[in-house]
C-alpha positions as MATLAB code, in Angstrom:
seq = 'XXXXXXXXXXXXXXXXXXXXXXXXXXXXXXXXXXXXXXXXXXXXXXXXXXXXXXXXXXXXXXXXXXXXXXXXXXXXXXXXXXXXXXXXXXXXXXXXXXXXXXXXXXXXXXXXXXXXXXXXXXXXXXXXXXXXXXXXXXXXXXXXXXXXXXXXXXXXXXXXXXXXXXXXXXXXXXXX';
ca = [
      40.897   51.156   22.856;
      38.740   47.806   23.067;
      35.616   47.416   24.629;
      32.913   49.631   26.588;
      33.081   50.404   29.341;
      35.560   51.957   32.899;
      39.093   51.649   31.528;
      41.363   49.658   33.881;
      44.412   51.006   35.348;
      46.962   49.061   32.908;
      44.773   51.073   30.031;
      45.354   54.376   31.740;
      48.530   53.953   32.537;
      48.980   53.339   28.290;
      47.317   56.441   28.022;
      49.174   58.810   30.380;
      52.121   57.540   28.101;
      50.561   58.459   24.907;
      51.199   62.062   22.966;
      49.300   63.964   24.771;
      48.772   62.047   28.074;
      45.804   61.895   29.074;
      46.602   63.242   32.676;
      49.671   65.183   33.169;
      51.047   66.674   36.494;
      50.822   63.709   38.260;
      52.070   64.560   41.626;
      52.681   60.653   42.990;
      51.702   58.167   40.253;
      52.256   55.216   42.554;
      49.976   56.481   44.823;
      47.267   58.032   42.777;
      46.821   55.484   39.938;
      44.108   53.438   41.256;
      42.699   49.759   39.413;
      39.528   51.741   37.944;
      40.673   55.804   38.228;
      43.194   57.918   38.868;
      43.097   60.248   41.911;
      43.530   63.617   41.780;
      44.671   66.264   44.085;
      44.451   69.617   45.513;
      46.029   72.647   44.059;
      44.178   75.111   45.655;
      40.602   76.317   47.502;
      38.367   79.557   46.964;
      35.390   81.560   48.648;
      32.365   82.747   46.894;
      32.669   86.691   47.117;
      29.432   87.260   44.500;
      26.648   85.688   42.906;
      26.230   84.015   39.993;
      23.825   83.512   37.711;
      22.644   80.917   34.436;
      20.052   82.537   31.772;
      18.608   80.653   28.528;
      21.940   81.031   26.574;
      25.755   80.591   27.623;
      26.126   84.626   27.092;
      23.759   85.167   29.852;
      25.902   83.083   32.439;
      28.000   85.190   35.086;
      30.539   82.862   36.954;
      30.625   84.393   40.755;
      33.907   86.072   41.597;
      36.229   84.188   43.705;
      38.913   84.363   46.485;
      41.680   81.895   46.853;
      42.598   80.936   50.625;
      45.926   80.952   51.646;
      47.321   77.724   53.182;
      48.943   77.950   56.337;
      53.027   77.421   57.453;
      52.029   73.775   57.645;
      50.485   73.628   54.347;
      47.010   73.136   55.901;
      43.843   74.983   55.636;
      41.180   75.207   58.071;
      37.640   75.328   56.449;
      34.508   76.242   58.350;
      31.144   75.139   57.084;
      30.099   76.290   53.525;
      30.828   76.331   50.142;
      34.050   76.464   48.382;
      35.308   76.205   44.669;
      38.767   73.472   44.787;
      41.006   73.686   41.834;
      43.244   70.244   40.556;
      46.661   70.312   40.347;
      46.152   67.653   37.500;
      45.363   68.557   33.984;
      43.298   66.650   31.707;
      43.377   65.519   28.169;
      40.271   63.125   27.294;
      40.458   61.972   23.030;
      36.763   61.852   21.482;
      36.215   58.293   22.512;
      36.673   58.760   26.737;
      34.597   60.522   29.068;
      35.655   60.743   32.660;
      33.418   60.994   35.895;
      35.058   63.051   39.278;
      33.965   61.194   42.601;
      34.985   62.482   45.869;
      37.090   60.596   47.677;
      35.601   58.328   51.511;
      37.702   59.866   53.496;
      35.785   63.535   52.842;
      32.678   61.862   52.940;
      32.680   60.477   55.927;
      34.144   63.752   57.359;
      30.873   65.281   56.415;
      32.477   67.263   53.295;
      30.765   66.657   49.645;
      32.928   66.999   46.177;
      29.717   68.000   43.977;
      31.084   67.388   40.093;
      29.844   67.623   36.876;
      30.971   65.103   33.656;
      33.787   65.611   31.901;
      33.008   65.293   28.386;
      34.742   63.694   25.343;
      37.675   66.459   24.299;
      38.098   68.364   27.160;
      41.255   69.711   27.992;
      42.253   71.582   31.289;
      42.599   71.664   34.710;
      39.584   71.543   36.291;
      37.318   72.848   39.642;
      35.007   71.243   41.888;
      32.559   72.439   44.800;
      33.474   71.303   47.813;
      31.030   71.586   50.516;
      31.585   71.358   54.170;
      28.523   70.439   56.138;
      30.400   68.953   59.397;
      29.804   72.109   61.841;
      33.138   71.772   63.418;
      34.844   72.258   60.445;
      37.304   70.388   57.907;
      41.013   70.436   57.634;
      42.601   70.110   53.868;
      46.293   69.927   52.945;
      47.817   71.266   49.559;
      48.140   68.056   47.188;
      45.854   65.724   49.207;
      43.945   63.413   47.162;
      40.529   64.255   47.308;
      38.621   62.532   44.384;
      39.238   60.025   41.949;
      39.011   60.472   38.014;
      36.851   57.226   36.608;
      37.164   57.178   32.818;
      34.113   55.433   30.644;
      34.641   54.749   27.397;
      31.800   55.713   24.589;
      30.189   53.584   22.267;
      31.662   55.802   19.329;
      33.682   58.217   18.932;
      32.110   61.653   19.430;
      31.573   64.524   16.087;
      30.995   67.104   18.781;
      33.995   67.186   21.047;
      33.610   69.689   23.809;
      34.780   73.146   23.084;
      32.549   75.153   25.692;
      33.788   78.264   27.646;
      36.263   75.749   29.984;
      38.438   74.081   27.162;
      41.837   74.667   28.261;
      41.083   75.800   31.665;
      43.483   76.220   34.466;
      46.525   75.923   32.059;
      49.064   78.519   32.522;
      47.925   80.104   29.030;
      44.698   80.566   30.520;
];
């Protein structure tokens, strides 16, 4: 790729055709390919059920224990205020030269619901989680595969000699 910068859609579309694509279980491309992003959807939503905790050193983190929510007949799920952990349906493949940035969708913002996201660095791979928060006191309803933030890919000024190969390379993939 050419330039610096947020790759356009024609770009990622060039890329999700590439070996390996750089998104793959794209439920409705028309629909989720965007002209700076991609959006990605719902696969599924867990409680908290325990703490968790960081220390000075990555052997020292505990990830809290979590419960996935079952959907209802209508594919629906009522959420009452708090926090919840959302998984993609989407997986991820960014090459050493892309970075991408997760921002929640309007529509759950101005419900009152927050998509809190960290980067995705150069080389991940996976399928990857998000904290949702509801803060509207009457509640938020989510369907299965709604699109609920939008993947923003950034290009780096060079290609990267430490490629991310943390503790959630390859997350969320069935061999995980």
């Amino acid at each position: 790729m050419t330039g610096h910068g947020v790759l356009s859609r024609q770009q990622i579309e060039a890329l999700i055709a590439g070996s390996p694509p750089l998104i793959e279980g794209l439920l409705n491309p028309a629909d989720q390919l965007q002209a700076n992003g991609v959006d990605i959807t719902l696969d599924s939503v867990s409680r908290f059920i325990g703490a968790g905790a960081l220390g000075l050193t990555n052997d020292q983190r505990v990830l809290p224990s979590t419960e996935t929510l079952p959907f209802e007949h209508d594919g629906q799920l009522a959420l009452p205020p708090g926090a919840y952990q959302v998984r993609f349906n989407e997986s991820v493949n960014l090459p050493t030269w892309l970075m991408a940035y997760a921002r929640p969708r309007s529509s759950l913002l101005r419900s009152a619901v927050a998509l809190h996201t960290a980067v995705w660095d150069a080389g991940y791979s996976g399928r990857g989680v998000s904290l949702m928060v509801v803060y509207n006191p009457l509640g938020f309803r989510l369907a299965r595969n709604a699109r609920i933030c939008q993947l923003v890919f950034h290009t780096l000024g060079d290609i990267t000699t430490h490629a991310y190969a943390g503790a959630y390379q390859g997350e969320g993939r069935p061999s995980s």
